[in-house]
C-alpha positions as a Python dict, from the first residue, in 0.01 Angstrom:
ca = {
    (1, 'X'): (0, 0, 0),
    (2, 'X'): (10, -357, -137),
    (3, 'X'): (227, -654, -42),
    (4, 'X'): (220, -1008, -173),
    (5, 'X'): (381, -1304, 3),
    (6, 'X'): (483, -1612, -195),
    (7, 'X'): (177, -1585, -418),
    (8, 'X'): (88, -1895, -623),
    (9, 'X'): (-196, -1939, -872),
    (10, 'X'): (-258, -2269, -1051),
    (11, 'X'): (-538, -2314, -1302),
    (12, 'X'): (-649, -2679, -1318),
    (13, 'X'): (-683, -2858, -1653),
    (14, 'X'): (-967, -3111, -1643),
    (15, 'X'): (-1006, -3395, -1887),
    (16, 'X'): (-1214, -3707, -1939),
    (17, 'X'): (-1574, -3797, -1877),
    (18, 'X'): (-1553, -3718, -1505),
    (19, 'X'): (-1351, -3398, -1556),
    (20, 'X'): (-1062, -3511, -1343),
    (21, 'X'): (-767, -3279, -1301),
    (22, 'X'): (-495, -3390, -1541),
    (23, 'X'): (-251, -3100, -1503),
    (24, 'X'): (-224, -2739, -1392),
    (25, 'X'): (-124, -2414, -1557),
    (26, 'X'): (139, -2245, -1339),
    (27, 'X'): (22, -1886, -1392),
    (28, 'X'): (187, -1735, -1081),
    (29, 'X'): (457, -1918, -887),
    (30, 'X'): (597, -1769, -566),
    (31, 'X'): (566, -1396, -634),
    (32, 'X'): (653, -1162, -345),
    (33, 'X'): (661, -788, -405),
    (34, 'X'): (561, -457, -252),
    (35, 'X'): (396, -149, -400),
    (36, 'X'): (451, 169, -200),
    (37, 'X'): (185, 435, -157),
    (38, 'X'): (185, 694, -437),
    (39, 'X'): (425, 511, -668),
    (40, 'X'): (379, 348, -1007),
    (41, 'X'): (515, -5, -1036),
    (42, 'X'): (552, -113, -1398),
    (43, 'X'): (507, -485, -1461),
    (44, 'X'): (650, -609, -1790),
    (45, 'X'): (699, -940, -1964),
    (46, 'X'): (595, -1144, -2265),
    (47, 'X'): (231, -1227, -2330),
    (48, 'X'): (113, -1516, -2114),
    (49, 'X'): (373, -1469, -1839),
    (50, 'X'): (110, -1400, -1572),
    (51, 'X'): (102, -1019, -1551),
    (52, 'X'): (-276, -979, -1570),
    (53, 'X'): (-333, -1273, -1336),
    (54, 'X'): (-111, -1107, -1074),
    (55, 'X'): (-312, -786, -1104),
    (56, 'X'): (-639, -974, -1064),
    (57, 'X'): (-505, -1154, -756),
    (58, 'X'): (-421, -818, -599),
    (59, 'X'): (-784, -710, -646),
    (60, 'X'): (-922, -1050, -536),
    (61, 'X'): (-1087, -1098, -873),
    (62, 'X'): (-905, -1432, -856),
    (63, 'X'): (-831, -1636, -545),
    (64, 'X'): (-471, -1755, -499),
    (65, 'X'): (-387, -2123, -472),
    (66, 'X'): (-153, -2028, -188),
    (67, 'X'): (17, -1718, -54),
    (68, 'X'): (-130, -1393, 74),
    (69, 'X'): (-215, -1045, -53),
    (70, 'X'): (-208, -756, 194),
    (71, 'X'): (-378, -426, 116),
    (72, 'X'): (-298, -153, 369),
    (73, 'X'): (-179, -425, 606),
    (74, 'X'): (-494, -641, 580),
    (75, 'X'): (-500, -988, 423),
    (76, 'X'): (-783, -941, 172),
    (77, 'X'): (-831, -1314, 115),
    (78, 'X'): (-931, -1354, 479),
    (79, 'X'): (-1207, -1091, 456),
    (80, 'X'): (-1578, -1165, 440),
    (81, 'X'): (-1818, -1016, 186),
    (82, 'X'): (-1904, -707, 393),
    (83, 'X'): (-1540, -618, 471),
    (84, 'X'): (-1434, -688, 112),
    (85, 'X'): (-1701, -452, -21),
    (86, 'X'): (-1532, -172, 174),
    (87, 'X'): (-1195, -267, 22),
    (88, 'X'): (-1351, -264, -327),
    (89, 'X'): (-1405, 110, -289),
    (90, 'X'): (-1030, 156, -257),
    (91, 'X'): (-909, -68, -541),
    (92, 'X'): (-1011, -38, -906),
    (93, 'X'): (-900, -163, -1246),
    (94, 'X'): (-863, -14, -1594),
    (95, 'X'): (-902, -284, -1857),
    (96, 'X'): (-700, -339, -2172),
    (97, 'X'): (-985, -326, -2424),
    (98, 'X'): (-1189, -10, -2365),
    (99, 'X'): (-1477, -137, -2581),
    (100, 'X'): (-1538, -483, -2438),
    (101, 'X'): (-1502, -350, -2081),
    (102, 'X'): (-1804, -121, -2128),
    (103, 'X'): (-2166, -237, -2139),
    (104, 'X'): (-2295, -146, -2490),
    (105, 'X'): (-2649, -111, -2352),
    (106, 'X'): (-2557, 150, -2092),
    (107, 'X'): (-2500, 519, -2148),
    (108, 'X'): (-2185, 689, -2027),
    (109, 'X'): (-2379, 837, -1735),
    (110, 'X'): (-2508, 495, -1627),
    (111, 'X'): (-2162, 338, -1662),
    (112, 'X'): (-1983, 597, -1448),
    (113, 'X'): (-2270, 614, -1198),
    (114, 'X'): (-2291, 238, -1145),
    (115, 'X'): (-2018, 218, -873),
    (116, 'X'): (-2191, 504, -688),
    (117, 'X'): (-2525, 323, -701),
    (118, 'X'): (-2377, -9, -583),
    (119, 'X'): (-2204, 153, -286),
    (120, 'X'): (-2494, 396, -222),
    (121, 'X'): (-2287, 712, -231),
    (122, 'X'): (-2504, 1023, -246),
    (123, 'X'): (-2852, 1083, -385),
    (124, 'X'): (-2938, 1097, -756),
    (125, 'X'): (-2857, 1466, -796),
    (126, 'X'): (-2520, 1421, -623),
    (127, 'X'): (-2447, 1120, -843),
    (128, 'X'): (-2525, 1317, -1158),
    (129, 'X'): (-2298, 1599, -1043),
    (130, 'X'): (-2022, 1347, -967),
    (131, 'X'): (-2056, 1203, -1319),
    (132, 'X'): (-2032, 1550, -1468),
    (133, 'X'): (-1720, 1628, -1264),
    (134, 'X'): (-1552, 1299, -1357),
    (135, 'X'): (-1621, 1346, -1728),
    (136, 'X'): (-1462, 1689, -1720),
    (137, 'X'): (-1172, 1546, -1518),
    (138, 'X'): (-1084, 1290, -1788),
    (139, 'X'): (-1136, 1527, -2081),
    (140, 'X'): (-1489, 1435, -2194),
    (141, 'X'): (-1768, 1684, -2253),
    (142, 'X'): (-2051, 1641, -1999),
    (143, 'X'): (-2316, 1668, -2272),
    (144, 'X'): (-2192, 1330, -2402),
    (145, 'X'): (-2329, 1161, -2089),
    (146, 'X'): (-2639, 1027, -2269),
    (147, 'X'): (-2436, 862, -2548),
    (148, 'X'): (-2345, 494, -2578),
    (149, 'X'): (-1993, 339, -2604),
    (150, 'X'): (-2017, 271, -2980),
    (151, 'X'): (-2049, 647, -3039),
    (152, 'X'): (-1698, 714, -2907),
    (153, 'X'): (-1346, 659, -3034),
    (154, 'X'): (-1107, 415, -2866),
    (155, 'X'): (-932, 688, -2672),
    (156, 'X'): (-1261, 836, -2553),
    (157, 'X'): (-1385, 493, -2442),
    (158, 'X'): (-1070, 444, -2237),
    (159, 'X'): (-1134, 782, -2075),
    (160, 'X'): (-1481, 656, -1980),
    (161, 'X'): (-1317, 352, -1820),
    (162, 'X'): (-1078, 579, -1628),
    (163, 'X'): (-1368, 795, -1507),
    (164, 'X'): (-1551, 483, -1387),
    (165, 'X'): (-1237, 369, -1200),
    (166, 'X'): (-1213, 708, -1027),
    (167, 'X'): (-1579, 722, -921),
    (168, 'X'): (-1518, 578, -572),
    (169, 'X'): (-1199, 777, -503),
    (170, 'X'): (-973, 469, -494),
    (171, 'X'): (-622, 445, -352),
    (172, 'X'): (-493, 172, -587),
    (173, 'X'): (-559, 131, -958),
    (174, 'X'): (-444, -172, -1157),
    (175, 'X'): (-396, -50, -1514),
    (176, 'X'): (-395, -365, -1727),
    (177, 'X'): (-229, -257, -2054),
    (178, 'X'): (-451, 54, -2070),
    (179, 'X'): (-295, 198, -2387),
    (180, 'X'): (-203, -113, -2590),
    (181, 'X'): (-533, -105, -2785),
    (182, 'X'): (-505, 266, -2868),
    (183, 'X'): (-352, 450, -3160),
    (184, 'X'): (1, 576, -3101),
    (185, 'X'): (-116, 938, -3125),
    (186, 'X'): (-369, 879, -2844),
    (187, 'X'): (-141, 684, -2611),
    (188, 'X'): (54, 987, -2491),
    (189, 'X'): (-268, 1171, -2409),
    (190, 'X'): (-398, 885, -2193),
    (191, 'X'): (-58, 839, -2024),
    (192, 'X'): (-38, 1210, -1943),
    (193, 'X'): (-393, 1194, -1808),
    (194, 'X'): (-300, 904, -1578),
    (195, 'X'): (4, 1096, -1451),
    (196, 'X'): (-200, 1411, -1388),
    (197, 'X'): (-465, 1215, -1197),
    (198, 'X'): (-196, 1045, -988),
    (199, 'X'): (-48, 1378, -884),
    (200, 'X'): (-390, 1528, -809),
    (201, 'X'): (-535, 1238, -609),
    (202, 'X'): (-223, 1063, -478),
    (203, 'X'): (-304, 740, -663),
    (204, 'X'): (-96, 424, -659),
    (205, 'X'): (-64, 234, -987),
    (206, 'X'): (25, -117, -1087),
    (207, 'X'): (89, -50, -1456),
    (208, 'X'): (90, -370, -1661),
    (209, 'X'): (236, -355, -2009),
    (210, 'X'): (464, -525, -2258),
    (211, 'X'): (572, -190, -2405),
    (212, 'X'): (901, -105, -2236),
    (213, 'X'): (906, 251, -2372),
    (214, 'X'): (567, 325, -2213),
    (215, 'X'): (674, 164, -1884),
    (216, 'X'): (991, 372, -1872),
    (217, 'X'): (787, 690, -1920),
    (218, 'X'): (531, 634, -1646),
    (219, 'X'): (689, 405, -1384),
    (220, 'X'): (892, 472, -1071),
    (221, 'X'): (997, 107, -1033),
    (222, 'X'): (987, -182, -1279),
    (223, 'X'): (931, -552, -1219),
    (224, 'X'): (1015, -799, -1497),
    (225, 'X'): (813, -1120, -1510),
    (226, 'X'): (889, -1445, -1689),
    (227, 'X'): (670, -1756, -1684),
    (228, 'X'): (498, -1673, -1356),
    (229, 'X'): (803, -1546, -1165),
    (230, 'X'): (957, -1205, -1098),
    (231, 'X'): (1310, -1226, -1238),
    (232, 'X'): (1421, -866, -1177),
    (233, 'X'): (1290, -561, -994),
    (234, 'X'): (1427, -218, -921),
    (235, 'X'): (1403, 152, -997),
    (236, 'X'): (1348, 229, -1362),
    (237, 'X'): (1692, 390, -1381),
    (238, 'X'): (1867, 79, -1251),
    (239, 'X'): (1662, -154, -1474),
    (240, 'X'): (1704, 43, -1795),
    (241, 'X'): (2068, 147, -1738),
    (242, 'X'): (2207, -161, -1559),
    (243, 'X'): (1981, -458, -1627),
    (244, 'X'): (2124, -772, -1467),
    (245, 'X'): (1898, -1057, -1574),
    (246, 'X'): (1965, -1188, -1929),
    (247, 'X'): (1591, -1187, -2002),
    (248, 'X'): (1562, -819, -1910),
    (249, 'X'): (1866, -743, -2124),
    (250, 'X'): (1708, -918, -2422),
    (251, 'X'): (1382, -727, -2378),
    (252, 'X'): (1562, -394, -2369),
    (253, 'X'): (1753, -462, -2690),
    (254, 'X'): (1419, -528, -2863),
    (255, 'X'): (1287, -175, -2792),
    (256, 'X'): (1279, 22, -3122),
    (257, 'X'): (1508, 325, -3142),
    (258, 'X'): (1388, 620, -3355),
    (259, 'X'): (1726, 649, -3529),
    (260, 'X'): (1783, 443, -3846),
    (261, 'X'): (2159, 497, -3824),
    (262, 'X'): (2190, 361, -3471),
    (263, 'X'): (2383, 35, -3438),
    (264, 'X'): (2251, -203, -3173),
    (265, 'X'): (2365, -537, -3043),
    (266, 'X'): (2033, -716, -3053),
    (267, 'X'): (2002, -1020, -2825),
    (268, 'X'): (1799, -1289, -2998),
    (269, 'X'): (1644, -1538, -2758),
    (270, 'X'): (1662, -1907, -2846),
    (271, 'X'): (1352, -2120, -2893),
    (272, 'X'): (1000, -2052, -2768),
    (273, 'X'): (856, -1972, -2428),
    (274, 'X'): (819, -2301, -2238),
    (275, 'X'): (470, -2422, -2154),
    (276, 'X'): (337, -2302, -1817),
    (277, 'X'): (177, -2646, -1782),
    (278, 'X'): (519, -2810, -1757),
    (279, 'X'): (774, -2538, -1672),
    (280, 'X'): (1147, -2620, -1685),
    (281, 'X'): (1332, -2729, -1374),
    (282, 'X'): (1567, -2486, -1206),
    (283, 'X'): (1567, -2139, -1358),
    (284, 'X'): (1270, -2116, -1591),
    (285, 'X'): (1466, -1902, -1835),
    (286, 'X'): (1765, -2136, -1869),
    (287, 'X'): (1650, -2316, -2192),
    (288, 'X'): (1666, -1979, -2374),
    (289, 'X'): (1956, -1820, -2186),
    (290, 'X'): (2284, -1742, -2362),
    (291, 'X'): (2492, -1740, -2038),
    (292, 'X'): (2346, -2044, -1861),
    (293, 'X'): (2562, -2271, -1652),
    (294, 'X'): (2486, -2629, -1530),
    (295, 'X'): (2355, -2496, -1198),
    (296, 'X'): (2076, -2309, -1379),
    (297, 'X'): (1900, -2629, -1483),
    (298, 'X'): (1914, -2773, -1132),
    (299, 'X'): (1843, -2491, -888),
    (300, 'X'): (1588, -2213, -906),
    (301, 'X'): (1761, -1879, -831),
    (302, 'X'): (1615, -1645, -570),
    (303, 'X'): (1580, -1268, -604),
    (304, 'X'): (1907, -1130, -469),
    (305, 'X'): (1930, -762, -371),
    (306, 'X'): (2246, -618, -526),
    (307, 'X'): (2193, -275, -371),
    (308, 'X'): (1959, 25, -386),
    (309, 'X'): (1655, -201, -404),
    (310, 'X'): (1768, -361, -730),
    (311, 'X'): (1715, -738, -722),
    (312, 'X'): (1765, -1008, -984),
    (313, 'X'): (1718, -1385, -988),
    (314, 'X'): (2021, -1514, -1175),
    (315, 'X'): (2300, -1753, -1071),
    (316, 'X'): (2548, -1580, -1304),
    (317, 'X'): (2485, -1204, -1292),
    (318, 'X'): (2340, -1181, -939),
    (319, 'X'): (2467, -1482, -742),
    (320, 'X'): (2361, -1523, -382),
}
């Protein structure tokens, strides 16, 4: 469904009277991955590692500095406005904050109908019927269609966002931390809704989150990101049972366990996340790594497939 090739995204930092470029933020640096049709790829990592930027690049909401993004075999960055509008019908996004992603001046009906109006799908009566169907699909009562976003709870607002994303019958949905702003009691309802919709419509998800428990529940494969690079990727079973990269191992030991008597060997990472403006040489994780060797500071490791589609970028645990 989606394939990226050596994707790079730099955000320039401009300073001075003439706004000259003084440095660049290395948001994405050489990311190559594939999302298969009908699967859910979970993308995890610390805040600021580039997860959301990668999702936006896949939808061409951001243009890459270099590299390519293929959707159904077509390089979307080479498309013109007319061709890209057709692609927009197949790719949608669910935002993290369900309140700020909705226009407070538009009713639910207007919000869900907007994609249909832009792409001129059906007449007004067909659009209204589509809105009614979508609201029922996501668990909202159709009589709420004339209400405004502030009249709903957080979970209901996220359901409105999901209905809007489904309006054009997309193939790919980028879910950018869709449950992180919701109460714990509501998260499971939204996650179950996403799973039901995937089974019904054959959707493909890129599920971005920093909650490893949520990612384990919903994902088929998991990609771990650190400072703009994919450091490990594989099936969720291989990642959660046999994590190879020391960063992935540290993340997994930080997941809370609902058993106060359980004894865990918590891995505490050293120092802070390096600045993406001036990333470390070699392996970007080596300043915080407990098993680093001299080679780590000199040479950037590549993702090495250790079998069954499980790959890790580490000189020690997954040497080439």
